[in-house]
Amino acid sequence: MVKEQLRARGIHDPGVLDAFNKVERHKFVLPEVRDSAYGDFPLSIGEGQTISQPYIVALMTECLEVSSSHTVLEIGTGSGYQASILAEQALHVYSIERYEVLASRAESLLKELGYNNITITVGDGTLGWQAYSPFDRIIVTAAVPRVPLPLLEQLRNGGKLIIPLGGSFGQVLTLIEKEQDKINYRNICDCVFVPLVGKYGAKTNN
Ligand code: SAM
């Protein structure tokens, strides 16, 4: 996976590659798809949600340039895989998931794996997590047409936020940098994510 899917496509940050070598992806997927855990595609994790393709997880992580002093907010815990990759590099990862069943499964797995720098809560991630803000880095792992305002407010000056922006059929992975309260946007690539559902989220019937 690391050689053929990540390095070959240009992922080169040693911290990101080390994290992928260390974290065992098969532990984060459902038993029935464990044989496909290292495949070049997303997989179902239940509740109609997915664990993203390894390359997309790596690309988003590399774009954020996470360091060991950083506090990171993740919206969309899902399986907990992205949180663990981030936690290998960050000081602390705060992660919000809207489905209780996914949050509690991820929480017990991450505890079992020995991560003591990840805090998970159940809730609407479009509101951010005011109590622990401002964040050095924010990652949104579900799609929305516009960046939820609370997330921009909770991003530290000098901070970076990565998010898939667009409608339900396709989005543009977008890297946002906040400098002296000015917001700069950079398009990274096309992508497809499940919708971000919530107060400042995509409009859906869920
Ligand atoms: N990062 C995850 C992983 O490593 O497995 C994959 C995330 S999956 C592509 C997107 C997740 O976002 C889903 O688990 C979904 O339930 C969650 N989600 C959608 N809207 C949300 C919201 N408003 N707040 C928190 N989580 C949300």
Tab-separated table of C-alpha atoms and ligand atoms in Angstrom:
chain	number	residue	atom	x	y	z
A	1	MET	CA	0.000	0.000	0.000
A	2	VAL	CA	2.691	2.508	1.019
A	3	LYS	CA	4.950	1.786	-1.958
A	4	GLU	CA	2.390	1.342	-4.725
A	5	GLN	CA	-0.429	3.656	-3.667
A	6	LEU	CA	1.300	6.410	-1.701
A	7	ARG	CA	4.975	6.809	-2.702
A	8	ALA	CA	4.252	6.085	-6.372
A	9	ARG	CA	1.667	8.888	-6.410
A	10	GLY	CA	3.971	11.448	-4.822
A	11	ILE	CA	3.346	11.203	-1.075
A	12	HIS	CA	6.810	11.866	0.323
A	13	ASP	CA	6.478	13.361	3.836
A	14	PRO	CA	8.449	10.927	6.044
A	15	GLY	CA	6.116	11.533	8.997
A	16	VAL	CA	3.079	10.579	6.904
A	17	LEU	CA	4.773	7.501	5.426
A	18	ASP	CA	5.954	6.375	8.881
A	19	ALA	CA	2.419	6.705	10.232
A	20	PHE	CA	1.049	4.569	7.366
A	21	ASN	CA	3.722	1.947	7.962
A	22	LYS	CA	2.853	1.824	11.636
A	23	VAL	CA	-0.969	1.952	11.748
A	24	GLU	CA	-2.587	-1.392	10.867
A	25	ARG	CA	-5.491	-0.485	8.598
A	26	HIS	CA	-7.080	-3.946	8.784
A	27	LYS	CA	-7.932	-3.292	12.448
A	28	PHE	CA	-10.177	-0.361	11.423
A	29	VAL	CA	-12.394	-2.168	8.899
A	30	LEU	CA	-15.316	-4.540	9.413
A	31	PRO	CA	-14.373	-8.251	9.682
A	32	GLU	CA	-16.204	-9.128	6.433
A	33	VAL	CA	-13.975	-6.799	4.343
A	34	ARG	CA	-10.707	-7.351	6.226
A	35	ASP	CA	-9.112	-9.082	3.215
A	36	SER	CA	-9.569	-5.848	1.244
A	37	ALA	CA	-8.301	-3.524	3.984
A	38	TYR	CA	-5.183	-2.464	2.017
A	39	GLY	CA	-6.956	-2.074	-1.342
A	40	ASP	CA	-6.827	1.157	-3.337
A	41	PHE	CA	-10.444	2.149	-2.569
A	42	PRO	CA	-12.795	3.232	0.237
A	43	LEU	CA	-14.622	0.550	2.237
A	44	SER	CA	-17.947	0.454	4.046
A	45	ILE	CA	-17.793	0.855	7.846
A	46	GLY	CA	-21.556	0.548	8.458
A	47	GLU	CA	-24.266	3.227	8.908
A	48	GLY	CA	-23.868	4.027	5.179
A	49	GLN	CA	-20.411	5.538	5.884
A	50	THR	CA	-16.913	4.755	4.591
A	51	ILE	CA	-13.258	4.641	5.535
A	52	SER	CA	-11.568	6.690	2.795
A	53	GLN	CA	-9.128	5.351	0.175
A	54	PRO	CA	-5.598	5.195	1.704
A	55	TYR	CA	-4.201	7.692	-0.842
A	56	ILE	CA	-6.832	10.318	0.050
A	57	VAL	CA	-6.115	9.879	3.786
A	58	ALA	CA	-2.390	10.330	3.066
A	59	LEU	CA	-2.878	13.308	0.746
A	60	MET	CA	-5.090	15.155	3.247
A	61	THR	CA	-2.601	14.451	6.043
A	62	GLU	CA	0.392	15.565	3.963
A	63	CYS	CA	-1.345	18.816	2.940
A	64	LEU	CA	-1.899	19.686	6.604
A	65	GLU	CA	1.833	19.495	7.494
A	66	VAL	CA	1.092	18.329	11.036
A	67	SER	CA	3.794	18.708	13.677
A	68	SER	CA	4.201	17.395	17.215
A	69	SER	CA	3.070	20.689	18.769
A	70	HIS	CA	-0.229	20.769	16.864
A	71	THR	CA	-3.741	20.369	18.157
A	72	VAL	CA	-5.938	18.944	15.399
A	73	LEU	CA	-9.720	18.853	15.021
A	74	GLU	CA	-11.197	16.110	12.832
A	75	ILE	CA	-14.824	16.194	11.704
A	76	GLY	CA	-16.060	12.673	10.881
A	77	THR	CA	-14.290	10.090	13.081
A	78	GLY	CA	-15.773	7.156	11.141
A	79	SER	CA	-13.508	4.156	11.776
A	80	GLY	CA	-10.854	6.186	13.655
A	81	TYR	CA	-8.191	5.403	11.026
A	82	GLN	CA	-7.539	8.998	9.944
A	83	ALA	CA	-7.493	10.056	13.629
A	84	SER	CA	-4.791	7.492	14.396
A	85	ILE	CA	-2.666	8.585	11.403
A	86	LEU	CA	-2.923	12.188	12.638
A	87	ALA	CA	-2.237	11.179	16.252
A	88	GLU	CA	1.094	9.650	15.176
A	89	GLN	CA	2.242	13.185	14.303
A	90	ALA	CA	0.177	15.613	16.414
A	91	LEU	CA	0.128	16.606	20.066
A	92	HIS	CA	-3.586	15.869	20.346
A	93	VAL	CA	-6.462	14.999	18.016
A	94	TYR	CA	-10.057	15.956	18.844
A	95	SER	CA	-12.548	14.102	16.661
A	96	ILE	CA	-16.323	14.480	16.277
A	97	GLU	CA	-18.662	11.813	14.826
A	98	ARG	CA	-22.417	12.083	14.386
A	99	TYR	CA	-23.124	8.332	14.725
A	100	GLU	CA	-22.822	7.074	18.302
A	101	VAL	CA	-22.150	3.506	17.124
A	102	LEU	CA	-19.160	4.570	14.991
A	103	ALA	CA	-17.778	6.906	17.673
A	104	SER	CA	-17.874	4.272	20.401
A	105	ARG	CA	-16.366	1.565	18.162
A	106	ALA	CA	-13.514	3.907	17.166
A	107	GLU	CA	-13.012	5.047	20.753
A	108	SER	CA	-12.626	1.524	22.145
A	109	LEU	CA	-10.306	0.450	19.298
A	110	LEU	CA	-8.047	3.499	19.687
A	111	LYS	CA	-7.901	2.953	23.448
A	112	GLU	CA	-7.022	-0.715	22.915
A	113	LEU	CA	-4.253	0.385	20.477
A	114	GLY	CA	-2.821	2.660	23.181
A	115	TYR	CA	-3.618	6.118	21.793
A	116	ASN	CA	-3.944	8.536	24.699
A	117	ASN	CA	-3.834	11.676	22.533
A	118	ILE	CA	-7.201	11.240	20.782
A	119	THR	CA	-10.484	12.521	22.247
A	120	ILE	CA	-13.738	11.571	20.513
A	121	THR	CA	-17.208	12.960	21.008
A	122	VAL	CA	-20.623	12.390	19.414
A	123	GLY	CA	-22.197	15.484	17.909
A	124	ASP	CA	-22.589	17.865	15.015
A	125	GLY	CA	-19.064	18.584	13.812
A	126	THR	CA	-20.213	21.524	11.680
A	127	LEU	CA	-20.322	23.449	14.961
A	128	GLY	CA	-16.676	22.625	15.687
A	129	TRP	CA	-15.528	22.120	19.273
A	130	GLN	CA	-15.328	25.540	20.885
A	131	ALA	CA	-13.962	24.300	24.235
A	132	TYR	CA	-10.635	23.162	22.719
A	133	SER	CA	-10.289	25.875	20.074
A	134	PRO	CA	-8.385	27.442	18.441
A	135	PHE	CA	-6.984	24.492	16.466
A	136	ASP	CA	-3.711	24.474	14.526
A	137	ARG	CA	-5.167	22.109	11.966
A	138	ILE	CA	-8.730	21.083	11.002
A	139	ILE	CA	-9.654	18.178	8.736
A	140	VAL	CA	-13.175	17.588	7.476
A	141	THR	CA	-13.689	14.070	6.119
A	142	ALA	CA	-17.169	14.585	4.638
A	143	ALA	CA	-18.441	16.793	1.797
A	144	VAL	CA	-20.141	20.165	2.043
A	145	PRO	CA	-20.781	23.003	-0.436
A	146	ARG	CA	-19.295	25.708	1.829
A	147	VAL	CA	-16.897	25.690	4.780
A	148	PRO	CA	-18.927	25.752	8.018
A	149	LEU	CA	-18.323	29.191	9.579
A	150	PRO	CA	-17.607	27.883	13.119
A	151	LEU	CA	-14.680	25.873	11.708
A	152	LEU	CA	-13.113	28.969	10.139
A	153	GLU	CA	-13.587	30.813	13.423
A	154	GLN	CA	-11.998	27.979	15.426
A	155	LEU	CA	-8.937	27.761	13.160
A	156	ARG	CA	-5.861	29.498	14.612
A	157	ASN	CA	-4.213	32.288	12.620
A	158	GLY	CA	-1.460	30.552	10.646
A	159	GLY	CA	-3.530	27.364	10.706
A	160	LYS	CA	-4.589	25.025	7.872
A	161	LEU	CA	-7.929	23.355	7.164
A	162	ILE	CA	-8.604	20.683	4.558
A	163	ILE	CA	-12.105	19.941	3.323
A	164	PRO	CA	-13.929	18.438	0.306
A	165	LEU	CA	-16.061	21.311	-1.063
A	166	GLY	CA	-18.940	20.624	-3.449
A	167	GLY	CA	-22.227	18.799	-3.996
A	168	SER	CA	-23.108	15.156	-3.435
A	169	PHE	CA	-21.759	13.838	-6.768
A	170	GLY	CA	-18.233	15.202	-6.539
A	171	GLN	CA	-16.143	17.740	-4.741
A	172	VAL	CA	-12.810	19.532	-4.867
A	173	LEU	CA	-10.438	18.772	-2.032
A	174	THR	CA	-9.571	22.269	-0.825
A	175	LEU	CA	-6.740	23.454	1.419
A	176	ILE	CA	-7.515	26.607	3.376
A	177	GLU	CA	-4.913	28.729	5.127
A	178	LYS	CA	-5.818	31.462	7.599
A	179	GLU	CA	-3.349	34.354	7.808
A	180	GLN	CA	-4.150	37.396	9.935
A	181	ASP	CA	-7.856	36.573	9.625
A	182	LYS	CA	-7.581	36.394	5.805
A	183	ILE	CA	-8.703	33.078	4.268
A	184	ASN	CA	-6.800	31.665	1.262
A	185	TYR	CA	-8.163	28.720	-0.740
A	186	ARG	CA	-6.118	26.236	-2.798
A	187	ASN	CA	-7.650	23.460	-4.926
A	188	ILE	CA	-5.867	20.123	-4.474
A	189	CYS	CA	-7.802	17.552	-6.560
A	190	ASP	CA	-11.243	16.183	-7.389
A	191	CYS	CA	-12.690	13.741	-4.860
A	192	VAL	CA	-15.908	12.049	-3.726
A	193	PHE	CA	-16.943	11.947	-0.061
A	194	VAL	CA	-20.133	11.141	1.854
A	195	PRO	CA	-22.061	14.296	2.867
A	196	LEU	CA	-21.347	16.345	5.978
A	197	VAL	CA	-24.730	16.449	7.712
A	198	GLY	CA	-25.498	19.140	10.271
A	199	LYS	CA	-26.451	22.734	11.000
A	200	TYR	CA	-23.817	24.177	8.636
A	201	GLY	CA	-23.641	21.020	6.510
A	202	ALA	CA	-24.921	19.789	3.168
A	203	LYS	CA	-28.681	19.678	2.669
A	204	THR	CA	-29.778	16.007	2.747
A	205	ASN	CA	-32.817	13.990	3.853
A	206	ASN	CA	-30.788	12.151	6.556
B	1	SAM	N1	-12.232	9.788	8.877
B	1	SAM	C1	-12.963	8.570	8.780
B	1	SAM	C2	-12.086	7.347	8.890
B	1	SAM	O1	-10.858	7.483	9.000
B	1	SAM	O2	-12.642	6.241	8.885
B	1	SAM	C3	-13.816	8.472	7.552
B	1	SAM	C4	-14.930	9.399	7.600
B	1	SAM	S1	-16.312	9.109	6.561
B	1	SAM	C5	-15.698	9.392	4.967
B	1	SAM	C6	-17.227	10.571	6.997
B	1	SAM	C7	-17.761	10.560	8.404
B	1	SAM	O3	-18.317	11.837	8.693
B	1	SAM	C8	-18.875	9.557	8.630
B	1	SAM	O4	-18.538	8.691	9.671
B	1	SAM	C9	-20.078	10.424	8.983
B	1	SAM	O5	-20.964	9.830	9.899
B	1	SAM	C10	-19.398	11.634	9.556
B	1	SAM	N2	-20.200	12.862	9.592
B	1	SAM	C11	-21.031	13.363	8.644
B	1	SAM	N3	-21.553	14.535	9.061
B	1	SAM	C12	-21.027	14.779	10.293
B	1	SAM	C13	-21.162	15.834	11.249
B	1	SAM	N4	-21.939	16.907	11.042
B	1	SAM	N5	-20.480	15.740	12.403
B	1	SAM	C14	-19.686	14.680	12.660
B	1	SAM	N6	-19.512	13.652	11.799
B	1	SAM	C15	-20.167	13.721	10.629
